[in-house]
Coordinates of C-alpha atoms in Angstrom, one line a residue:
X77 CA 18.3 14.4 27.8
X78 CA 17.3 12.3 31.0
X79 CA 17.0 8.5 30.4
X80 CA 16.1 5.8 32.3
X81 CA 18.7 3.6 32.8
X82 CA 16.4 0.8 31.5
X83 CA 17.2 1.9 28.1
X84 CA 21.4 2.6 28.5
X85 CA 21.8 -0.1 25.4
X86 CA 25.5 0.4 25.6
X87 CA 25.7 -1.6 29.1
X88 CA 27.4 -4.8 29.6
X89 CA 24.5 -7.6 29.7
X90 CA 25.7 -7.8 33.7
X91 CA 25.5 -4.1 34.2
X92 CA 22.1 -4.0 33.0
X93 CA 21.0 -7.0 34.8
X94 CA 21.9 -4.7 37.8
X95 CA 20.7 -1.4 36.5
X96 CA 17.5 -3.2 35.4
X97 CA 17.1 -4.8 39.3
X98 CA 17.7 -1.3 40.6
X99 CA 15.0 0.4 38.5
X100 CA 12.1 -2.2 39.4
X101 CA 13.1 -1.4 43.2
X102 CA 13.0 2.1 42.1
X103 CA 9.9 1.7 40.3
X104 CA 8.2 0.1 43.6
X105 CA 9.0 3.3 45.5
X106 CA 8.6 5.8 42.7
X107 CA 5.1 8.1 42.5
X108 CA 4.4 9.5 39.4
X109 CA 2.3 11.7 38.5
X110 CA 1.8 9.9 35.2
X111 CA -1.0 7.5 34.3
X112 CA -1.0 4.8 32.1
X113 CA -4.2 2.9 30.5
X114 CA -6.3 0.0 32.8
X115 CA -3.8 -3.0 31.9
X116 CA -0.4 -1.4 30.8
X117 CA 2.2 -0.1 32.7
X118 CA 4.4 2.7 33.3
X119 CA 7.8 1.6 32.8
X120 CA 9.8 4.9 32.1
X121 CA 8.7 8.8 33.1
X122 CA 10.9 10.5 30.6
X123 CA 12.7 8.4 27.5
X124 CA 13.5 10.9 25.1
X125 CA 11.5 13.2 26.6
X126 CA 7.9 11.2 26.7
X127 CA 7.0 8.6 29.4
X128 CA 6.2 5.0 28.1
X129 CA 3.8 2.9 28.5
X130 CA 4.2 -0.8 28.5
X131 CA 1.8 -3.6 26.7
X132 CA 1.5 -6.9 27.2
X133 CA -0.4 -9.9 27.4
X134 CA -4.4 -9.9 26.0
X135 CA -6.2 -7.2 25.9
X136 CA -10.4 -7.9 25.3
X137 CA -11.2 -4.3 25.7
X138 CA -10.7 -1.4 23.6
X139 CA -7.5 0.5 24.1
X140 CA -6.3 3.9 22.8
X141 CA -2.5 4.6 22.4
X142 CA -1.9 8.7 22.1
X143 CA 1.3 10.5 20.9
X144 CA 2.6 12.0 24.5
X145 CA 3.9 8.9 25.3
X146 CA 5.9 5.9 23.8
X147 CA 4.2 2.2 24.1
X148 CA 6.5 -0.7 24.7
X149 CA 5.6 -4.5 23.4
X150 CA 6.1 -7.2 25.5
X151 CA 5.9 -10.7 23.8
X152 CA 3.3 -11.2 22.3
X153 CA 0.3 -8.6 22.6
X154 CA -2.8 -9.6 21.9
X155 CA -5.9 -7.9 20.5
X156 CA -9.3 -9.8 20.8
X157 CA -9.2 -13.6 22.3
X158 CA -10.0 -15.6 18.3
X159 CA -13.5 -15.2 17.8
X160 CA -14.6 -15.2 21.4
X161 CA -13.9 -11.4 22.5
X162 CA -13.2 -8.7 20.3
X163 CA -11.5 -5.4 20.8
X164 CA -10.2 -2.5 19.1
X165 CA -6.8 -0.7 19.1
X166 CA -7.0 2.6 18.3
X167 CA -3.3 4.8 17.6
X168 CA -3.4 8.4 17.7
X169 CA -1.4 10.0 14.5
X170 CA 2.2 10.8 15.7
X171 CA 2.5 7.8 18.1
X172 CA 5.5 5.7 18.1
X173 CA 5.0 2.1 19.4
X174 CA 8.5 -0.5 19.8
X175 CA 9.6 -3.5 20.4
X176 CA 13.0 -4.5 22.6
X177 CA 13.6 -7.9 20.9
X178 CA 12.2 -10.2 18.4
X179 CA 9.9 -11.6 20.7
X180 CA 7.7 -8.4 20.7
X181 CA 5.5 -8.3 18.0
X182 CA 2.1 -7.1 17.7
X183 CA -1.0 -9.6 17.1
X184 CA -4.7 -8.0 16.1
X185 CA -6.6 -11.5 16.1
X186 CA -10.3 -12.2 14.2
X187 CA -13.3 -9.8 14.8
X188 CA -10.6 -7.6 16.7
X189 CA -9.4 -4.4 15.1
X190 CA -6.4 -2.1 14.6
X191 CA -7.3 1.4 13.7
X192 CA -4.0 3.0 12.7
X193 CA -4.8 6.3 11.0
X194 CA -1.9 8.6 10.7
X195 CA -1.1 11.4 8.2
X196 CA 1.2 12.6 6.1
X197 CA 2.9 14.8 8.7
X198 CA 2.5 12.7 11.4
X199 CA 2.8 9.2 10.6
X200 CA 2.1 6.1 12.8
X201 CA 5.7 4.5 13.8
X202 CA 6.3 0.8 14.6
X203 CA 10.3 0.4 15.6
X204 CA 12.6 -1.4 17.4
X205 CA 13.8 0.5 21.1
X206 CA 16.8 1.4 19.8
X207 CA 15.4 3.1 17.0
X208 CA 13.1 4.5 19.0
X209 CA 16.2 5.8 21.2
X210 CA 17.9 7.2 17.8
X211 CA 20.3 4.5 18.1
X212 CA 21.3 2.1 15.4
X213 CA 19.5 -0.4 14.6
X214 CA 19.1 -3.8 12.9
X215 CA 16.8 -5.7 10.8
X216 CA 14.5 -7.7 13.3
X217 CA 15.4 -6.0 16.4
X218 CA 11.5 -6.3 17.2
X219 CA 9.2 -8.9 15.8
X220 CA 6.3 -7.4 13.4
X221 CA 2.7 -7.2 12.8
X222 CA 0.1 -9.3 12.0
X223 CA -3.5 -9.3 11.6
X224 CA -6.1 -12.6 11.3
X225 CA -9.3 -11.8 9.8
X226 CA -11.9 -13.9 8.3
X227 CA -11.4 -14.0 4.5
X228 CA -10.9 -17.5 3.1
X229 CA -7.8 -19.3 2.0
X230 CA -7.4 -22.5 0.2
X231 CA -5.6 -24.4 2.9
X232 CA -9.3 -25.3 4.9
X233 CA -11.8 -23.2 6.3
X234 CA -8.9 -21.7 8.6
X235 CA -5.2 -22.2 9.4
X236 CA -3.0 -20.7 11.9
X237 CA -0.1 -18.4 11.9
X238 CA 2.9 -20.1 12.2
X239 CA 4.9 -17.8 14.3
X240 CA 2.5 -17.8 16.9
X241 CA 3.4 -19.6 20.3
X242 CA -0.4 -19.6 20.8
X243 CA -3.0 -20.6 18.4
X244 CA -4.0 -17.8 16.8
X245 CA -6.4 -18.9 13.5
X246 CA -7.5 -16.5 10.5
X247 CA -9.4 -17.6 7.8
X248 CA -13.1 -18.3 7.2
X249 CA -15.7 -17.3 4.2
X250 CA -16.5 -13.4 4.7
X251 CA -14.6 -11.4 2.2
X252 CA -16.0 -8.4 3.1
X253 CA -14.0 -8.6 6.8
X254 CA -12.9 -5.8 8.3
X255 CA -9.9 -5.8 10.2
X256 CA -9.3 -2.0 10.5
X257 CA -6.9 1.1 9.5
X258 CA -3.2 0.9 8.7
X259 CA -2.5 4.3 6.8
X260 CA 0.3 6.4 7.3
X261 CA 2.2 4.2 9.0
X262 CA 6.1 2.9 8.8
X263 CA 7.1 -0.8 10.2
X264 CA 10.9 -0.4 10.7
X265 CA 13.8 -3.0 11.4
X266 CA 11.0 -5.9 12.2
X267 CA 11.4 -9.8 11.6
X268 CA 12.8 -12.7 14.0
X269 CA 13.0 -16.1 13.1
X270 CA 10.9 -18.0 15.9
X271 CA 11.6 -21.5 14.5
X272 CA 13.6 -22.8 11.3
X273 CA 11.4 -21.5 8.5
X274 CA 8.9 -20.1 10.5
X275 CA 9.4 -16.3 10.6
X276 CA 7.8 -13.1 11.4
X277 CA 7.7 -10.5 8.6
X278 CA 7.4 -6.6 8.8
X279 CA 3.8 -6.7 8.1
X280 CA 1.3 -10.2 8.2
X281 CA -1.8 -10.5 6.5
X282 CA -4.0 -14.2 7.4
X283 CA -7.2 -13.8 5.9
X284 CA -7.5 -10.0 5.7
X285 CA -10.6 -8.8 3.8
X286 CA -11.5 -6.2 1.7
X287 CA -13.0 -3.7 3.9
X288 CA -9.8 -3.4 5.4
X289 CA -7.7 -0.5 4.5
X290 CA -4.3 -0.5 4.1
X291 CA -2.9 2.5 2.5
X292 CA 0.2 4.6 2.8
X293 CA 2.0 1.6 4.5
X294 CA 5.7 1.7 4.7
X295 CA 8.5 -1.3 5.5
X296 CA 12.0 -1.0 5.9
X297 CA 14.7 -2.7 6.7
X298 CA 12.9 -5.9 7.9
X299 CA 15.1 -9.1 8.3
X300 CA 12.3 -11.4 6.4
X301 CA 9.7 -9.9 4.1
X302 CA 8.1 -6.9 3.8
X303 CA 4.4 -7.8 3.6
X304 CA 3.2 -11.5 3.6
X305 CA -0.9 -12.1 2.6
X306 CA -2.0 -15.1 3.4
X307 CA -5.3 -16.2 1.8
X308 CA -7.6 -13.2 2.0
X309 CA -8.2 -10.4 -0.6
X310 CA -7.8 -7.0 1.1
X311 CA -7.1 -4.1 -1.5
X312 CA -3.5 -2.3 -0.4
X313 CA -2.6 0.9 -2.1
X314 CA 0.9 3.2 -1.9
X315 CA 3.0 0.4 -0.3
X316 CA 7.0 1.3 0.0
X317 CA 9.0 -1.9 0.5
X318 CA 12.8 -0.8 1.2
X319 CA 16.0 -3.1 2.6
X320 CA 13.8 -6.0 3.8
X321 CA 15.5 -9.3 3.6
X322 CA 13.7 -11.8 2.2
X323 CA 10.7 -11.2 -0.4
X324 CA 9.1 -7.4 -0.4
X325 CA 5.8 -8.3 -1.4
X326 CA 4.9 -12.3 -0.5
X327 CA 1.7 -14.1 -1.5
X328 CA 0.3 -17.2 -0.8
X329 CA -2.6 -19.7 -0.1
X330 CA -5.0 -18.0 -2.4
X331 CA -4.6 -14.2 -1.8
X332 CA -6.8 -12.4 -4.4
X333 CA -6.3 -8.7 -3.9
X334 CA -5.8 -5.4 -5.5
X335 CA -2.4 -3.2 -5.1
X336 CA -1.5 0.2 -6.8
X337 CA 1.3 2.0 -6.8
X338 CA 4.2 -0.4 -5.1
X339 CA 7.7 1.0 -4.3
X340 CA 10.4 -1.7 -3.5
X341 CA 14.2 -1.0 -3.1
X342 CA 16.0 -3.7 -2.2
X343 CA 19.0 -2.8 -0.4
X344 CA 20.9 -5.7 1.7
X345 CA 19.5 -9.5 1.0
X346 CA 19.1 -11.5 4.3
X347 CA 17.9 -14.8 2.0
X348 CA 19.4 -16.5 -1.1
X349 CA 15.8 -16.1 -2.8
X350 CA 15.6 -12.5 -1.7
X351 CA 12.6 -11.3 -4.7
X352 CA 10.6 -8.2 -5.4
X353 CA 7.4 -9.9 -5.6
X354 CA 6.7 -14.0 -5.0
X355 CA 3.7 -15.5 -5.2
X356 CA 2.7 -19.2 -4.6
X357 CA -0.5 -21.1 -4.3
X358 CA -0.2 -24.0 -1.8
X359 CA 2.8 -26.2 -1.3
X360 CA 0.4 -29.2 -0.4
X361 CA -1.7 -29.2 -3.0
X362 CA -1.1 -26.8 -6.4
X363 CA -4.6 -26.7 -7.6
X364 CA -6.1 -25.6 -4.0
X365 CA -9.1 -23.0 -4.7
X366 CA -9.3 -20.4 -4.2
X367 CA -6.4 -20.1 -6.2
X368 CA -4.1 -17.3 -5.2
X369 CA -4.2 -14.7 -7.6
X370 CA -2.6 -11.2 -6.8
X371 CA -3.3 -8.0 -9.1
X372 CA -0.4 -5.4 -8.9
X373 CA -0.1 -2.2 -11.0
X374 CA 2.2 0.7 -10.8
X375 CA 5.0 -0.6 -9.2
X376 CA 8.9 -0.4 -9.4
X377 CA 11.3 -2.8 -8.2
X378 CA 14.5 -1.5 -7.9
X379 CA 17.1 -4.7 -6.9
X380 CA 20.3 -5.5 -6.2
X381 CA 23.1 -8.3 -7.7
X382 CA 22.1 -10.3 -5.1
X383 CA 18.5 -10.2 -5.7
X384 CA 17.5 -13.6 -7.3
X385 CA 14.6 -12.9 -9.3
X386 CA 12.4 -9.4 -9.4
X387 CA 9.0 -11.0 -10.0
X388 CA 8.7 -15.4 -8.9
X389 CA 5.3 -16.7 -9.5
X390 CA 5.0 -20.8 -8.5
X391 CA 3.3 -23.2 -7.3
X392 CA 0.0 -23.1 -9.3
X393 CA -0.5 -19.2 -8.4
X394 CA -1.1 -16.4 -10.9
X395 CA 0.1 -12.9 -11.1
X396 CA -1.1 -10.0 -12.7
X397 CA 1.4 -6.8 -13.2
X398 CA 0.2 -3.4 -15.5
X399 CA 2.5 -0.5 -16.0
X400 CA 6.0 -1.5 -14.1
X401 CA 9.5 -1.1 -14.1
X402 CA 11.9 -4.1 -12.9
X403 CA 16.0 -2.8 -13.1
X404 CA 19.0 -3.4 -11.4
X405 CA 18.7 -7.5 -10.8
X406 CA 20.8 -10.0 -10.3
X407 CA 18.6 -13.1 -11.1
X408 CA 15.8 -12.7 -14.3
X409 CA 13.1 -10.1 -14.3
X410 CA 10.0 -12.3 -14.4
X411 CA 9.9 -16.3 -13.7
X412 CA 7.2 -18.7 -14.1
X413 CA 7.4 -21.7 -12.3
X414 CA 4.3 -23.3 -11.9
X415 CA 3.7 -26.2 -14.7
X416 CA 0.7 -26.8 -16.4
X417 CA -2.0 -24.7 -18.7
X418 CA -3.2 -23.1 -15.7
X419 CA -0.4 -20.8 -15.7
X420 CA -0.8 -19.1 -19.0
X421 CA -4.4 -18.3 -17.7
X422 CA -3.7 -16.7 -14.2
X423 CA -0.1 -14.9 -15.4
X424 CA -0.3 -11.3 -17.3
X425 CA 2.3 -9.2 -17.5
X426 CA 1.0 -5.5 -19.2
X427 CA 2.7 -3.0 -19.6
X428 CA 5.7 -4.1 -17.8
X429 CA 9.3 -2.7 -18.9
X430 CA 12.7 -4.2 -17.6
X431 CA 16.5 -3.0 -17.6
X432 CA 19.6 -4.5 -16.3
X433 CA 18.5 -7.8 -15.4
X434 CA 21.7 -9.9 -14.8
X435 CA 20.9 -13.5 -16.0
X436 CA 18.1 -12.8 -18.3
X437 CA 14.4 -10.9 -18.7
X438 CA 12.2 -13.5 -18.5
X439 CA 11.3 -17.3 -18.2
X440 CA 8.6 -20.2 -18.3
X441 CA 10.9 -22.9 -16.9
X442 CA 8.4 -25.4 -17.5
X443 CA 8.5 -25.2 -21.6
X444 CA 11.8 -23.8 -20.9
X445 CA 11.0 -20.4 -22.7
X446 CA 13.4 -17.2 -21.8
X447 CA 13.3 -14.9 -24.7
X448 CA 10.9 -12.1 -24.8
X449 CA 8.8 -12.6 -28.0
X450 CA 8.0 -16.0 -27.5
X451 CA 7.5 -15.3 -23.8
X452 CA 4.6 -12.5 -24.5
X453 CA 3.0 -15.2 -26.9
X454 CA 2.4 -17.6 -24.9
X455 CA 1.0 -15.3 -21.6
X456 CA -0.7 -12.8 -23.5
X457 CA 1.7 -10.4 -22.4
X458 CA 3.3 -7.3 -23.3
X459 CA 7.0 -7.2 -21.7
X460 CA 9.3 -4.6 -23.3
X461 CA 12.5 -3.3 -22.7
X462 CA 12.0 0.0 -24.7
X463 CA 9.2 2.2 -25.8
X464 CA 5.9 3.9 -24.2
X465 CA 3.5 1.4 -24.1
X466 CA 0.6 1.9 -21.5
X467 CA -1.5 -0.6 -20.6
X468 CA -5.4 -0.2 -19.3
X469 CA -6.2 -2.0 -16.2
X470 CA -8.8 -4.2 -16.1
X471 CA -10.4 -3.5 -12.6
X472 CA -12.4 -0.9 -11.2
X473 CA -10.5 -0.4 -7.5
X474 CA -7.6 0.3 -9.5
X475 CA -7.1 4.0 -10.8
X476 CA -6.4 4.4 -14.6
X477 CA -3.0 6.0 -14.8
X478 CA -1.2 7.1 -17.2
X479 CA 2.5 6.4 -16.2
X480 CA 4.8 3.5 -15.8
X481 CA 6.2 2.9 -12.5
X482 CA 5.0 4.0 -8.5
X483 CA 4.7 7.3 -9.0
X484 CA 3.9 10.4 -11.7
X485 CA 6.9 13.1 -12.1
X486 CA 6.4 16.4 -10.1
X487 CA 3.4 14.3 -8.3
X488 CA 5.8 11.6 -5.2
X489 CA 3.5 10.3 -2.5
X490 CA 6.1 9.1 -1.1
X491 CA 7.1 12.5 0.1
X492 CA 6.4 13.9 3.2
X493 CA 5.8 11.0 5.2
X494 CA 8.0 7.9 4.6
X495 CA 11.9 7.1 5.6
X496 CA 13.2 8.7 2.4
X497 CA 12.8 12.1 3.5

C-alpha cells in the first residue's frame, strides 16, 4: 500500500531529513482534494490507506475527529485555555489518533471536554505512529493523556501537572466536574520521561470528578503507569492495565473514587517499584485532607518476579479492595506503609485471595506484622489464600457481584474490544 515517505521509519535519520524536506516542498505544490478541520493540517493523503490529519497547538473551539482519517499530535495539544476558554473534542468510534515521539501527548484542560465514546466493535485508539503503521513499537513511543478538571485535592485549592511545559492547573472544589467520555478506548505504548521523575503516564487524571465517565478504558504497554489520579474522585469501571512499566493503577493527593472490575497483567517492569496498585496521600504533609482514599473491587493482578509489591498503600493514604485475586509476584501481596492509627481506619482488604507471592502475603511495616491472622485483626480484614469467601460491598455505584476476580466465567468484557483478542 502507498505511503508517504514521511512515515518510511526504517530510513537513516539523514535520509529522512531529506525525504522529510522533499515532502514539505511537495506538500506546497500538492492539491488535494482532501479537507482537513479549521486549525489542523493535512500532512499525508493515503497512510495505510486513510489521509491524516495533523493537531497541534490550542484549540478553543470544538473540534470533531472522524474515523476516515488518522489524526497526528504534535507536542503538546491543547483542549480549552485553563478556565478561560473551553472547548470540546469529540472522537468518532473507530478513530485512531497517534503520536510520533514522546513529546506528543494529548492535554484536555479545566471546563474543556473529551468526548471519546467508542464501542465494542469499534473502539477509540490512542497509539504511537509506528503502531499506527503496524510496525513494532515501544513503550513511550508517544506521550499520553491527561485531563484537569476541577475536583479538589489536598495539595491547595489547585496544583499543576508536572509534565506540562506550560502551566496547566486542575483542582478546585466541584466534585461533581465533568470532564467528558473515555469508553471504549485503548491507550497503547504511551509514557516519556520529560524531566527526572516527572513523567507522563498512559492515562492522567488531575482533579477529575464524578460526572466524568471512564469506562471500558484499556492501557498497554505504557513505559510509566497505567492510570495516575491525582486528587479528584471520578468513578472508573472495566479498566485493563497490561505491560505498563511502572505502577498500573497510581493514586495520590487525596483521590476518593470508585473502580470495578480492574484487570492488570504485568508483563515487562520499566521501574524497580513496578506495583499493581499504589496509593499515597501527600509526600509534604501525611495528614493532608482530603485524604486520598481509593475503593477498588473485582480486580486481578496478575505480576511478575520482578514486580515488587501487588497492592502498596503509604503515605497516610487508605485503600479499600473487595473480591480480588493477587498471584504470580515477586515482592508481597499487600503492604502497609503509612504509620500511625490512621491506617487501620482507611485500609480494608475484603474478600481478597492471594497465591504465589514470592517474599510473603502481607505486611504492616510499621508494627512489623507479616502473617495473615494477625494481619486481618488488626485491619478488619479478610485476606485468604483458600476458600470461597465473598464479600458485600459497601457502596452503591458499585455492583454487588458474586465472583472473585475482574470478570464472571462464560460472561469476559474484555472480549471483543481490547488488545487481547
Amino acid at each position: 500500500m502507498k505511503k508517504n515517505g514521511f512515515w518510511l521509519i526504517g530510513l537513516s535519520a539523514a535520509a529522512m531529513l531529506t525525504m522529510s524536506g522533499c515532502l514539505e516542498k511537495q506538500n506546497e505544490l500538492h492539491e488535494s482534494t482532501i479537507s482537513c478541520p479549521e486549525n489542523t493540517q493535512l500532512i499525508s493523503d493515503d497512510f495505510e490507506g486513510k489521509p491524516v490529519c495533523q493537531l497541534r497547538g490550542t484549540y478553543v473551539d470544538n473540534i470533531h475527529l472522524t474515523n476516515d482519517k488518522f489524526w497526528a499530535l504534535k507536542g503538546e495539544v491543547h483542549i480549552g485555555i485553563d478556565s478561560k476558554e473551553e472547548a470540546r473534542l469529540v472522537i468518532d468510534p473507530g478513530t485512531t489518533v497517534f503520536g510520533k515521539t514522546g513529546a506528543d501527548f494529548l492535554i484536555v484542560t479545566r471546563g474543556s471536554q473529551i468526548i471519546a465514546e467508542g464501542t465494542s466493535s469499534q473502539p477509540i485508539i490512542f497509539t504511537s505512529m509506528k503502531d499506527a503503521a503496524g510496525l513494532l513499537s515501544t513503550p513511550g513511543d508517544w506521550g499520553g493523556i491527561a485531563i484537569a478538571g476541577y475536583g479538589p485535592t489536598n495539595a491547595g485549592k489547585e496544583e499543576r501537572f508536572e509534565f506540562s511545559n506550560t502551566d496547566v492547573r486542575f483542582g478546585g472544589d466541584n466534585e461533581e466536574d465533568n470532564s467528558g467520555i473515555l469508553k471504549y478506548v485503548q491507550i497503547r505504548y504511551a509514557g516519556n520521561e520529560v524531566r527526572p521523575g516527572e513523567e507522563l503516564n498512559g492515562l492522567s487524571l488531575g482533579g477529575v470528578g464524578r460526572k466524568t465517565t471512564i469506562d471500558y478504558v484499556e492501557v498497554y504497554n505504557g513505559k510509566d503507569d497505567g492510570i495516575e489520579a491525582w486528587g479528584g474522585n471520578v468513578n472508573m469501571k472495566h479498566i485493563i492495565l497490561i505491560g505498563n512499566g511502572d505502577d498500573n493503577l497510581d493514586f495520590d493527593h487525596g483521590y476518593r473514587g470508585n473502580i470495578q472490575y480492574v484487570y492488570i497483567k504485568q508483563t515487562t517492569v520499566e521501574s524497580i517499584h513496578a506495583r499493581g496498585i499504589e496509593t499515597d496521600n501527600n509526600k509534604k504533609s501525611q495528614n493532608a485532607e482530603p485524604r486520598t482514599l481509593a475503593k477498588v473491587a473485582n480486580f486481578e493482578i496478575d505480576g511478575t518476579k520482578k514486580t515488587s509489591e501487588a497492592v502498596f498503600s503509604r503515605v497516610g493514604s487508605g485503600l479499600t479492595l473487595y473480591n480480588g485475586v493477587i498471584r504470580n509476584v515477586g515482592g508481597v501481596g499487600i503492604v502497609v506503609k503509612s504509620e500511625g492509627q490512621e491506617r487501620f481506619k482507611t485500609n480494608r482488604f475484603d474478600g481478597v485471595y492471594l497465591f504465589n507471592c514470592a517474599r510473603g502475603d502481607v505486611e504492616d511495616e510499621a508494627a512489623g506484622i507479616n502473617d495473615l491472622l494477625t494481619f486481618n485483626k488488626t485491619f478488619n480484614s479478610t485476606v485468604v489464600t483458600e476458600g470461597n469467601y465473598i464479600a458485600q460491598v459497601e457502596n452503591d455505584f458499585f455492583e454487588q457481584s458474586n465472583f472473585i476476580g475482574a470478570y464472571r466465567k462464560n460472561s469476559d468484557w474484555r472480549q471483543g474490544w481490547s488488545v487481547l483478542n
